[in-house]
Amino acid sequence: MVRKNKGYITLFLLPTVVLFIVVYAVSIVILFGTSFTEWSSGRKPVFIGLANYIQLFTDDSDFRKSFLNTGLWVLLQSTIHVAIGTAFAIILNMKEFYWKFARTVYMFPNIISGAAVGMLFLCMLNPDFGAVNSIVRLFGHADYAQNWFMDYTTAFFSVTMTWLPYAAVVTILILAEIAAIPESLFESARIDGASELKIIFYIILPMLRNIIGTCVILAGTSMLQKMDIIMMTTGGGPGNETMNLPIYIYKTALMENNFGYSNSVGVFLIGFGLVFVLLCRNLFRIGSSQN
Amino acid sequence: MKKGLGVLKYGFVLLIVLLSLGPFLWVLMASFKTNTEILNNSLGWPSSFRFSNYVMAFKIAPLSRFYINSVIVGIFGTLLNLLLLGMAGYVLARFQFRFKNLLMGAFSLSLLIPGAAMLQPLYLTVNTLGLYDKVIGLIIVYAGFGLPVSLYILSSYFLTIPKGMEESAYLDGASFIQTFFRIILPISKPGFGTAGVMQFLLCWNEFQFAIILTTGNQSRTLPLALYYFKSQFASDYGVMFAATMVVIVPSILVYILLQKQVVSGLAAGAVKG
């Protein structure tokens, strides 16, 4: 286009640039800058070099536990969660009579807010009247009934179960990708006498490499900001059993007013996420062409 | 062998459906029960379908206030995001200019920043701007959070529009702004629909920033209403269940109505490397 558009280009970009600066750029500058300071609300930040980071790694068991939990949840989410979603997509793709219903219902826990999911499970797992304990008692195993979210042995598992099986987003993404595989590929495989299982393992799965890699990244990184369900159900407890990095950041920043320290955890969280994304991109060779 | 596979397949689907629907149906049923019924007959049907728990939920908590806030934040957070990102996405998809790569790089980096890392810095920014505990603060922050996804969906949509459309508009004497609002916007409806649904869901469900950027009940949104119920009415189970349903059911109804748009939105929102 030959017209002079410079003014309009600026006009169209400016609001988004301002938004980006207000929400992201300023935050990142504050985050990095103050992570080297001792700073609590109402005071001026005082530069203390690497002291925050040194304390994080040498003398902070809550941080270690939060890091460990976050890592474990990222691992579970990027493996089991993605596997469940993928398996479900492959089954739904066979388009049997129930598939539309199953797909719709499967979306429910993924479309409502995390706070609501947390509330549902808080009710389901309530020690007094929750459905899970009631079923356990119904089968005469009253001694297995317990306070799932507040018991040290079951808390981590209970919290994990509020998101691990709900992989509808993975299912949708994989279904869309399977639909893009040319039908002729399946036909010729069938003519050659390939079984359903062989088609899945030798045709569908290899062609899904890129999208599965994307799902692993999306599912894994979603665990780097998981807060709503944990806040609703356990609040990170009992003790620090279900604490993760976001909850830890929230606690140190807004409950203990320890801003500098909390921001060093934030910097660590960003670094952790970058390493994870780079690792996945290499592992799944995302970006390179198929095969 | 083949039969075993079939059983495994149906079993898997049944389990998934049960896990998704079970908690929801159980809470729905319990929302009609009295406290004693909940405690003594946790798995059975309610003795009658009374709505008193629902009436109470609205009476004792500012549920309607939370609702109005959520609707306002959802609608304006989405409109602001779509307008700004539509304009930026169009320019980025169509024109070459200095700093373009730098801008694109910066925008896509925002995708790699977990929101949780920005909790305290954003709290500070919003506070300094005088937007703490104001609905407008949430609107701006959410419009910003939707930046990477909306930009991705919208600019990939703009790339599919043939350039000839704009060229003939220019020849007919339309200005840059007229071309964008009269030609590009109307034909990009599907793209805006997809980005809009994604953005609306973000605004509607967001929790962690809602809780640190607001206080009291004046500007809080629905996800926080549940948090409120959890602590305030921990012993009034029926009311708690009713409030949960009041928050969940509209989301599900809207989802069923907009199913196609949501599904294509999720598929388009995947960031392909």
Coordinates of C-alpha atoms in Angstrom, one line a residue:
Chain A
M1 CA 0.0 0.0 0.0
V2 CA 1.5 3.3 -1.1
R3 CA -0.3 5.6 1.3
K4 CA 1.4 7.3 4.2
N5 CA 0.2 5.3 7.2
K6 CA 2.8 6.2 9.8
G7 CA 0.4 8.2 11.9
Y8 CA -2.3 5.7 11.9
I9 CA 0.1 2.8 12.7
T10 CA 1.2 4.7 15.8
L11 CA -2.4 5.6 16.7
F12 CA -3.5 1.9 16.4
L13 CA -0.6 0.6 18.4
L14 CA -0.3 3.1 21.1
P15 CA -3.1 2.0 23.4
T16 CA -1.9 -1.6 23.4
V17 CA 1.7 -0.5 24.0
V18 CA 0.5 1.6 27.0
L19 CA -1.5 -1.4 28.3
F20 CA 1.5 -3.6 27.9
I21 CA 3.7 -1.2 29.8
V22 CA 1.2 -0.7 32.6
V23 CA 0.5 -4.4 33.1
Y24 CA 3.7 -6.2 32.1
A25 CA 6.7 -4.0 31.6
V26 CA 6.4 -2.0 34.8
S27 CA 5.7 -5.2 36.8
I28 CA 8.8 -6.9 35.4
V29 CA 11.0 -4.0 36.2
I30 CA 9.7 -3.8 39.8
L31 CA 9.9 -7.5 40.1
F32 CA 13.6 -7.8 39.1
G33 CA 14.7 -4.5 40.7
T34 CA 13.2 -5.2 44.1
S35 CA 14.1 -8.9 44.3
F36 CA 17.6 -7.6 45.4
T37 CA 16.1 -5.5 48.2
E38 CA 14.8 -5.8 51.7
W39 CA 11.4 -4.2 51.4
S40 CA 8.2 -4.2 53.3
S41 CA 5.1 -2.1 52.8
G42 CA 5.4 1.5 53.9
R43 CA 9.2 1.4 53.9
K44 CA 11.7 2.2 51.2
P45 CA 13.5 -0.8 49.5
V46 CA 17.1 -1.2 50.7
F47 CA 19.6 -3.0 48.4
I48 CA 20.9 -6.2 49.9
G49 CA 22.4 -7.9 46.9
L50 CA 21.7 -11.6 46.6
A51 CA 20.7 -12.1 50.2
N52 CA 17.1 -12.9 49.3
Y53 CA 18.1 -15.6 46.8
I54 CA 20.7 -17.0 49.2
Q55 CA 18.0 -17.3 51.9
L56 CA 15.6 -19.0 49.5
F57 CA 18.0 -21.8 48.7
T58 CA 19.7 -22.3 52.0
D59 CA 17.3 -21.5 54.8
D60 CA 13.6 -21.7 53.8
S61 CA 11.8 -24.9 54.1
D62 CA 8.5 -23.4 53.0
F63 CA 10.1 -22.3 49.8
R64 CA 11.6 -25.8 49.2
K65 CA 8.3 -27.4 49.8
S66 CA 6.5 -25.0 47.5
F67 CA 9.1 -25.5 44.8
L68 CA 8.9 -29.3 45.2
N69 CA 5.1 -29.3 45.0
T70 CA 5.0 -27.0 42.0
G71 CA 7.6 -29.2 40.2
L72 CA 5.7 -32.3 41.0
W73 CA 2.4 -30.8 39.9
V74 CA 4.0 -29.5 36.6
L75 CA 5.3 -33.1 36.0
L76 CA 2.0 -34.8 36.8
Q77 CA 0.1 -32.2 34.7
S78 CA 2.3 -32.5 31.7
T79 CA 2.2 -36.3 31.7
I80 CA -0.9 -37.9 33.2
H81 CA -3.2 -34.9 32.5
V82 CA -2.1 -34.7 28.9
A83 CA -2.3 -38.4 28.5
I84 CA -5.9 -38.5 29.8
G85 CA -6.9 -35.7 27.5
T86 CA -5.2 -37.3 24.5
A87 CA -6.7 -40.7 25.1
F88 CA -10.2 -39.2 25.5
A89 CA -9.8 -37.3 22.2
I90 CA -8.8 -40.4 20.3
I91 CA -11.8 -42.3 21.7
L92 CA -14.2 -39.4 21.0
N93 CA -12.8 -39.2 17.5
M94 CA -14.3 -42.7 16.8
K95 CA -17.6 -40.8 17.0
E96 CA -19.8 -43.3 18.7
F97 CA -23.2 -42.4 19.8
Y98 CA -22.2 -40.9 23.1
W99 CA -19.4 -38.7 22.0
K100 CA -21.2 -35.3 21.8
F101 CA -22.7 -35.8 25.3
A102 CA -19.4 -36.9 26.8
R103 CA -17.5 -34.0 25.2
T104 CA -20.0 -31.4 26.4
V105 CA -20.1 -32.8 30.0
Y106 CA -16.3 -33.1 30.1
M107 CA -16.1 -29.3 29.4
F108 CA -18.1 -28.4 32.6
P109 CA -15.3 -28.5 35.1
N110 CA -13.0 -26.7 32.7
I111 CA -15.3 -23.9 31.9
I112 CA -16.4 -23.0 35.4
S113 CA -14.0 -21.0 37.6
G114 CA -11.3 -22.7 39.6
A115 CA -12.9 -21.3 42.8
A116 CA -16.2 -23.1 41.9
V117 CA -14.3 -26.4 41.2
G118 CA -12.6 -25.9 44.6
M119 CA -16.0 -25.4 46.2
L120 CA -17.5 -28.5 44.6
F121 CA -14.6 -30.6 45.9
L122 CA -14.6 -29.0 49.2
C123 CA -18.2 -30.2 49.5
M124 CA -17.6 -33.6 48.0
L125 CA -14.7 -34.3 50.4
N126 CA -16.2 -32.8 53.5
P127 CA -15.4 -35.0 56.5
D128 CA -18.9 -34.9 57.9
F129 CA -21.4 -35.0 55.0
G130 CA -19.2 -35.2 51.9
A131 CA -20.2 -37.7 49.2
V132 CA -16.9 -39.5 49.2
N133 CA -16.9 -40.3 52.9
S134 CA -20.6 -41.2 52.7
I135 CA -19.8 -43.7 49.9
V136 CA -16.9 -45.1 51.9
R137 CA -19.1 -45.6 54.9
L138 CA -21.8 -47.1 52.8
F139 CA -19.4 -49.9 51.9
G140 CA -18.7 -50.4 55.5
H141 CA -15.1 -49.0 55.5
A142 CA -15.8 -46.2 58.0
D143 CA -12.2 -46.3 59.1
Y144 CA -11.1 -45.1 55.6
A145 CA -13.3 -42.0 55.9
Q146 CA -11.3 -38.9 56.7
N147 CA -10.7 -35.2 56.4
W148 CA -9.2 -35.5 53.0
F149 CA -8.0 -32.0 52.5
M150 CA -6.7 -31.5 56.0
D151 CA -5.0 -34.9 56.6
Y152 CA -1.2 -34.8 56.0
T153 CA -1.3 -38.1 54.1
T154 CA -4.1 -37.3 51.7
A155 CA -4.0 -33.5 51.2
F156 CA -1.6 -33.4 48.3
F157 CA -3.4 -36.2 46.5
S158 CA -6.9 -34.7 47.1
V159 CA -5.8 -31.3 45.7
T160 CA -4.1 -32.9 42.7
M161 CA -7.4 -34.8 41.9
T162 CA -9.3 -31.5 41.6
W163 CA -7.5 -30.8 38.3
L164 CA -5.6 -33.8 37.1
P165 CA -8.5 -35.6 35.4
Y166 CA -10.1 -32.5 33.8
A167 CA -8.1 -32.3 30.6
A168 CA -10.9 -31.1 28.3
V169 CA -8.8 -28.4 26.8
V170 CA -6.2 -31.0 25.7
T171 CA -9.0 -33.1 24.3
I172 CA -10.4 -30.2 22.2
L173 CA -7.0 -29.2 20.9
I174 CA -6.1 -32.8 19.9
L175 CA -9.6 -33.4 18.3
A176 CA -9.1 -30.3 16.2
E177 CA -5.7 -31.6 15.1
I178 CA -6.9 -35.1 14.3
A179 CA -9.6 -33.6 12.2
A180 CA -6.9 -32.0 10.1
I181 CA -5.2 -35.4 9.3
P182 CA -6.2 -36.3 5.7
E183 CA -8.9 -39.1 5.7
S184 CA -7.0 -40.8 2.8
L185 CA -4.2 -41.8 5.2
F186 CA -6.7 -43.8 7.4
E187 CA -8.3 -45.3 4.4
S188 CA -5.1 -46.6 2.9
A189 CA -4.0 -47.9 6.2
R190 CA -7.3 -49.8 6.6
I191 CA -7.0 -51.2 3.1
D192 CA -3.5 -52.5 4.0
G193 CA -5.2 -54.2 6.9
A194 CA -4.0 -52.1 9.8
S195 CA -5.9 -52.6 13.1
E196 CA -7.4 -49.8 15.1
L197 CA -4.6 -49.9 17.6
K198 CA -1.9 -49.8 14.9
I199 CA -3.6 -46.8 13.3
I200 CA -3.6 -45.0 16.6
F201 CA 0.1 -45.7 17.4
Y202 CA 1.6 -45.5 13.9
I203 CA -0.5 -42.8 12.3
I204 CA -2.4 -40.6 14.7
L205 CA 0.1 -40.2 17.6
P206 CA 3.2 -39.4 15.4
M207 CA 1.2 -36.8 13.5
L208 CA 0.1 -35.2 16.8
R209 CA 3.7 -34.6 18.0
N210 CA 3.5 -30.8 17.7
I211 CA 0.1 -30.4 19.3
I212 CA 0.9 -32.7 22.2
G213 CA 4.0 -30.7 22.8
T214 CA 1.9 -27.6 22.9
C215 CA -0.5 -29.2 25.3
V216 CA 2.4 -30.3 27.6
I217 CA 3.6 -26.7 27.6
L218 CA 0.1 -25.3 28.3
A219 CA -0.8 -27.8 30.9
G220 CA 2.6 -27.5 32.7
T221 CA 2.7 -23.7 32.7
S222 CA -0.9 -23.6 34.0
M223 CA 0.5 -25.2 37.1
L224 CA 2.8 -22.2 37.6
Q225 CA -0.1 -20.0 38.5
K226 CA -2.5 -22.4 40.1
M227 CA -3.9 -20.6 43.1
D228 CA -7.7 -20.5 43.1
I229 CA -8.5 -24.1 43.8
I230 CA -5.7 -24.4 46.5
M231 CA -6.9 -21.2 48.2
M232 CA -10.5 -22.6 48.2
T233 CA -9.7 -26.0 49.5
T234 CA -6.6 -26.1 51.7
G235 CA -5.0 -22.7 51.6
G236 CA -1.7 -24.4 51.2
G237 CA -2.1 -26.5 54.3
P238 CA -2.1 -28.6 56.4
G239 CA 1.3 -27.1 57.4
N240 CA 2.8 -26.5 54.0
E241 CA 1.7 -29.8 52.5
T242 CA -0.1 -28.3 49.5
M243 CA 1.7 -25.0 49.2
N244 CA 3.0 -24.0 45.8
L245 CA 5.0 -21.1 44.5
P246 CA 2.0 -18.8 43.7
I247 CA 0.5 -19.4 47.2
Y248 CA 3.9 -18.8 48.7
I249 CA 4.3 -15.5 46.8
Y250 CA 0.8 -14.5 47.9
K251 CA 1.6 -15.3 51.5
T252 CA 5.0 -13.6 51.7
A253 CA 3.8 -10.5 49.8
L254 CA 0.4 -9.8 51.0
M255 CA 0.1 -11.4 54.4
E256 CA 3.7 -10.9 55.6
N257 CA 4.3 -7.7 53.6
N258 CA 7.7 -9.0 52.7
F259 CA 7.7 -7.6 49.2
G260 CA 11.4 -7.9 48.3
Y261 CA 11.6 -11.5 49.3
S262 CA 8.3 -12.4 47.6
N263 CA 9.6 -10.8 44.4
S264 CA 12.7 -12.9 44.4
V265 CA 10.4 -15.9 44.5
G266 CA 8.6 -14.4 41.5
V267 CA 11.8 -14.1 39.6
F268 CA 12.6 -17.7 40.4
L269 CA 9.1 -18.7 39.2
I270 CA 9.7 -17.0 35.8
G271 CA 13.0 -18.7 35.5
F272 CA 11.5 -22.0 36.3
G273 CA 8.8 -21.5 33.6
L274 CA 11.3 -20.5 31.0
V275 CA 13.4 -23.6 31.6
F276 CA 10.3 -25.8 31.4
V277 CA 9.1 -24.2 28.1
L278 CA 12.6 -24.5 26.5
L279 CA 12.9 -28.1 27.6
C280 CA 9.5 -29.0 26.1
R281 CA 10.3 -27.2 22.9
N282 CA 13.4 -29.3 22.5
L283 CA 11.8 -32.5 23.6
F284 CA 9.0 -32.2 21.2
R285 CA 11.0 -30.4 18.5
I286 CA 8.2 -27.9 18.3
G287 CA 8.7 -25.6 15.3
S288 CA 10.6 -28.1 13.2
S289 CA 8.6 -29.8 10.5
Q290 CA 6.9 -33.1 10.9
N291 CA 9.2 -36.2 10.9
Chain B
M1 CA -8.3 -58.8 22.8
K2 CA -10.7 -56.7 20.9
K3 CA -13.5 -57.1 23.4
G4 CA -11.2 -56.1 26.3
L5 CA -10.3 -53.0 24.5
G6 CA -13.9 -52.1 24.1
V7 CA -14.6 -52.5 27.8
L8 CA -11.6 -50.4 28.6
K9 CA -12.8 -47.7 26.2
Y10 CA -16.3 -47.6 27.6
G11 CA -15.1 -47.8 31.2
F12 CA -12.8 -44.8 30.6
V13 CA -15.5 -42.7 29.1
L14 CA -17.9 -43.6 31.9
L15 CA -15.4 -42.7 34.5
I16 CA -14.7 -39.4 32.8
V17 CA -18.4 -38.5 32.6
L18 CA -18.9 -39.6 36.2
L19 CA -16.0 -37.5 37.4
S20 CA -17.2 -34.4 35.5
L21 CA -20.9 -34.7 36.3
G22 CA -21.0 -36.3 39.7
P23 CA -19.8 -33.5 41.9
F24 CA -22.0 -31.1 40.1
L25 CA -25.2 -33.2 40.4
W26 CA -24.5 -34.1 44.0
V27 CA -24.1 -30.4 45.0
L28 CA -27.2 -29.5 43.0
M29 CA -29.2 -32.1 44.9
A30 CA -27.8 -31.0 48.3
S31 CA -28.7 -27.4 47.5
F32 CA -32.4 -28.3 48.0
K33 CA -31.8 -30.1 51.3
T34 CA -32.0 -28.9 54.9
N35 CA -28.9 -29.0 57.1
T36 CA -30.2 -32.1 58.9
E37 CA -30.9 -33.8 55.7
I38 CA -27.4 -33.0 54.4
L39 CA -25.8 -34.5 57.5
N40 CA -28.0 -37.6 57.8
N41 CA -28.9 -38.4 54.3
S42 CA -25.9 -37.2 52.3
L43 CA -26.4 -39.5 49.3
G44 CA -30.2 -39.5 49.0
W45 CA -32.8 -37.3 47.3
P46 CA -34.0 -34.2 49.0
S47 CA -37.4 -34.7 50.7
S48 CA -38.8 -31.8 48.6
F49 CA -37.4 -29.3 46.1
R50 CA -37.4 -26.2 48.3
F51 CA -35.7 -23.0 47.2
S52 CA -35.3 -21.5 50.6
N53 CA -31.5 -22.1 50.5
Y54 CA -31.3 -20.0 47.3
V55 CA -33.4 -17.2 48.8
M56 CA -31.1 -17.2 51.8
A57 CA -28.0 -17.2 49.7
F58 CA -29.1 -13.9 48.1
K59 CA -30.3 -12.5 51.4
I60 CA -27.3 -13.0 53.6
A61 CA -24.5 -12.4 51.1
P62 CA -24.1 -9.6 48.6
L63 CA -24.4 -12.1 45.8
S64 CA -26.3 -9.8 43.5
R65 CA -23.5 -7.2 44.0
F66 CA -20.9 -9.8 43.1
Y67 CA -23.0 -10.7 40.0
I68 CA -23.3 -7.2 38.8
N69 CA -19.5 -6.7 39.2
S70 CA -18.7 -9.9 37.3
V71 CA -21.0 -8.9 34.5
I72 CA -19.5 -5.4 34.3
V73 CA -15.9 -6.7 34.5
G74 CA -16.7 -9.4 31.9
I75 CA -18.3 -7.1 29.4
F76 CA -16.0 -4.1 29.6
G77 CA -12.8 -6.2 30.1
T78 CA -13.7 -8.0 26.9
L79 CA -14.7 -4.9 24.9
L80 CA -11.6 -3.0 25.9
N81 CA -9.4 -6.0 25.1
L82 CA -11.0 -6.6 21.7
L83 CA -10.9 -3.0 20.6
L84 CA -7.3 -2.4 21.5
L85 CA -5.9 -5.8 20.4
G86 CA -8.0 -5.6 17.3
M87 CA -6.4 -2.3 16.3
A88 CA -2.9 -3.5 17.2
G89 CA -3.3 -6.9 15.7
Y90 CA -4.5 -5.4 12.4
V91 CA -1.5 -3.1 12.2
L92 CA 0.9 -5.9 13.2
A93 CA -0.6 -8.3 10.6
R94 CA -0.7 -5.9 7.7
F95 CA 2.1 -3.3 7.9
Q96 CA 5.9 -3.2 8.0
F97 CA 7.4 -0.6 10.2
R98 CA 10.4 0.0 12.4
F99 CA 10.4 -1.7 15.8
K100 CA 7.8 -4.2 14.6
N101 CA 9.9 -7.2 15.6
L102 CA 10.8 -5.7 18.9
L103 CA 7.1 -5.1 19.7
M104 CA 6.1 -8.6 18.6
G105 CA 8.9 -10.1 20.7
A106 CA 7.9 -8.1 23.8
F107 CA 4.2 -9.0 23.3
S108 CA 4.9 -12.7 22.9
L109 CA 7.2 -12.7 25.9
S110 CA 4.2 -11.7 28.1
L111 CA 2.9 -15.2 27.4
L112 CA 5.8 -16.6 29.4
I113 CA 5.3 -14.6 32.5
P114 CA 3.2 -16.5 35.0
G115 CA 0.6 -14.1 36.5
A116 CA 1.5 -15.2 40.0
A117 CA 5.0 -13.7 39.6
M118 CA 3.4 -10.3 39.1
L119 CA 1.1 -10.3 42.2
Q120 CA 3.0 -7.7 44.2
P121 CA 4.2 -5.5 41.4
L122 CA 0.7 -5.2 39.9
Y123 CA -0.8 -4.5 43.3
L124 CA 1.7 -1.7 43.6
T125 CA 0.9 -0.3 40.1
V126 CA -2.8 -0.5 40.5
N127 CA -2.5 1.1 44.0
T128 CA -0.3 4.0 42.6
L129 CA -2.8 4.6 39.8
G130 CA -5.5 5.0 42.4
L131 CA -7.4 2.0 41.0
Y132 CA -7.2 -0.3 44.0
D133 CA -10.6 -1.8 45.0
K134 CA -12.2 -0.4 41.8
V135 CA -13.9 -2.4 39.1
I136 CA -12.1 -0.3 36.5
G137 CA -8.8 -1.5 37.9
L138 CA -9.8 -5.1 37.3
I139 CA -11.0 -4.3 33.8
I140 CA -7.7 -2.8 32.8
V141 CA -5.6 -5.6 34.3
Y142 CA -7.7 -8.3 32.7
A143 CA -7.6 -6.6 29.3
G144 CA -3.8 -6.7 29.7
F145 CA -3.8 -10.4 30.7
G146 CA -5.7 -11.3 27.6
L147 CA -3.1 -9.5 25.4
P148 CA -1.1 -12.4 24.1
V149 CA -4.0 -14.7 23.4
S150 CA -6.2 -12.1 21.7
L151 CA -3.3 -10.8 19.7
Y152 CA -2.5 -14.3 18.5
I153 CA -6.1 -15.1 17.5
L154 CA -6.9 -11.8 16.0
S155 CA -3.8 -11.2 13.9
S156 CA -3.9 -14.8 12.6
Y157 CA -7.5 -14.0 11.5
F158 CA -6.5 -10.8 9.8
L159 CA -3.9 -12.6 7.9
T160 CA -6.6 -14.7 6.2
I161 CA -8.4 -11.6 4.8
P162 CA -7.4 -10.9 1.2
K163 CA -5.6 -7.6 0.8
G164 CA -7.7 -6.7 -2.2
M165 CA -10.6 -5.9 0.1
E166 CA -8.7 -2.9 1.6
E167 CA -7.1 -1.8 -1.7
S168 CA -10.5 -1.4 -3.3
A169 CA -11.8 0.4 -0.2
Y170 CA -8.9 2.8 -0.5
L171 CA -9.6 3.3 -4.2
D172 CA -13.2 4.2 -3.3
G173 CA -11.7 6.9 -1.0
A174 CA -12.1 5.3 2.4
S175 CA -9.7 6.5 5.0
F176 CA -7.5 4.2 7.1
I177 CA -9.9 4.4 10.1
Q178 CA -13.0 3.9 7.9
T179 CA -11.4 0.9 6.3
F180 CA -10.7 -0.7 9.6
F181 CA -14.0 -0.1 11.2
R182 CA -16.3 -0.5 8.2
I183 CA -14.5 -3.2 6.2
I184 CA -12.1 -5.2 8.4
L185 CA -14.2 -5.3 11.6
P186 CA -17.4 -6.7 10.0
I187 CA -15.6 -9.5 8.1
S188 CA -13.5 -10.5 11.1
K189 CA -16.6 -11.3 13.3
P190 CA -15.6 -15.0 13.7
G191 CA -12.1 -14.0 14.9
F192 CA -13.5 -11.5 17.3
G193 CA -16.1 -14.0 18.5
T194 CA -13.4 -16.5 19.3
A195 CA -11.1 -14.0 21.0
G196 CA -14.1 -12.5 22.8
V197 CA -15.2 -15.8 24.4
M198 CA -11.6 -16.6 25.5
Q199 CA -11.3 -13.1 27.0
F200 CA -14.7 -13.2 28.7
L201 CA -13.9 -16.6 30.3
L202 CA -10.7 -15.1 31.6
C203 CA -12.5 -12.1 33.2
W204 CA -15.3 -14.2 34.5
N205 CA -13.2 -16.9 36.2
E206 CA -10.1 -14.9 37.4
F207 CA -9.4 -15.3 41.1
Q208 CA -5.9 -14.5 42.2
F209 CA -5.8 -10.8 41.0
A210 CA -9.4 -10.2 42.0
I211 CA -8.5 -11.1 45.5
I212 CA -5.4 -8.9 45.8
L213 CA -6.8 -5.9 43.9
T214 CA -10.0 -5.6 45.8
T215 CA -11.2 -5.5 49.3
G216 CA -14.6 -5.6 51.0
N217 CA -17.6 -6.4 48.8
Q218 CA -18.0 -3.3 46.7
S219 CA -15.9 -4.4 43.7
R220 CA -15.4 -8.1 44.2
T221 CA -16.4 -10.7 41.5
L222 CA -18.2 -14.0 41.7
P223 CA -15.2 -16.4 42.2
L224 CA -14.6 -14.4 45.4
A225 CA -18.2 -14.8 46.4
L226 CA -17.5 -18.4 46.9
Y227 CA -14.5 -17.7 49.0
Y228 CA -16.7 -15.4 51.1
F229 CA -19.3 -18.1 51.6
K230 CA -16.6 -20.6 52.5
S231 CA -15.6 -18.5 55.5
Q232 CA -18.8 -16.8 56.5
F233 CA -21.3 -19.6 56.3
A234 CA -19.2 -22.6 56.9
S235 CA -21.9 -24.2 59.0
D236 CA -24.9 -23.3 56.9
Y237 CA -24.3 -26.1 54.3
G238 CA -27.5 -25.8 52.3
V239 CA -26.9 -22.1 51.7
M240 CA -23.3 -22.8 50.7
F241 CA -24.5 -25.4 48.2
A242 CA -27.1 -23.0 46.8
A243 CA -24.6 -20.2 46.4
T244 CA -22.2 -22.6 44.6
M245 CA -25.0 -23.5 42.1
V246 CA -25.9 -19.9 41.6
V247 CA -22.3 -19.2 40.5
I248 CA -21.8 -22.3 38.4
V249 CA -25.1 -22.8 36.5
P250 CA -25.0 -19.6 34.4
S251 CA -21.5 -20.5 33.2
I252 CA -22.7 -23.9 32.1
L253 CA -25.8 -22.5 30.4
V254 CA -23.7 -19.9 28.5
Y255 CA -21.2 -22.6 27.6
I256 CA -24.0 -24.9 26.2
L257 CA -25.3 -21.9 24.1
L258 CA -21.9 -20.9 22.8
Q259 CA -20.4 -24.3 22.7
K260 CA -19.1 -24.0 19.1
Q261 CA -17.5 -20.6 19.7
V262 CA -15.8 -21.8 22.9
V263 CA -14.5 -24.9 21.3
S264 CA -13.1 -23.1 18.3
G265 CA -11.7 -20.5 20.6
L266 CA -9.8 -23.1 22.6
A267 CA -8.5 -24.6 19.4
A268 CA -7.4 -21.3 18.1
G269 CA -5.9 -20.2 21.4
A270 CA -3.3 -22.9 21.3
V271 CA 0.0 -21.3 20.7
K272 CA 1.6 -23.3 17.9
G273 CA 5.3 -23.0 18.0

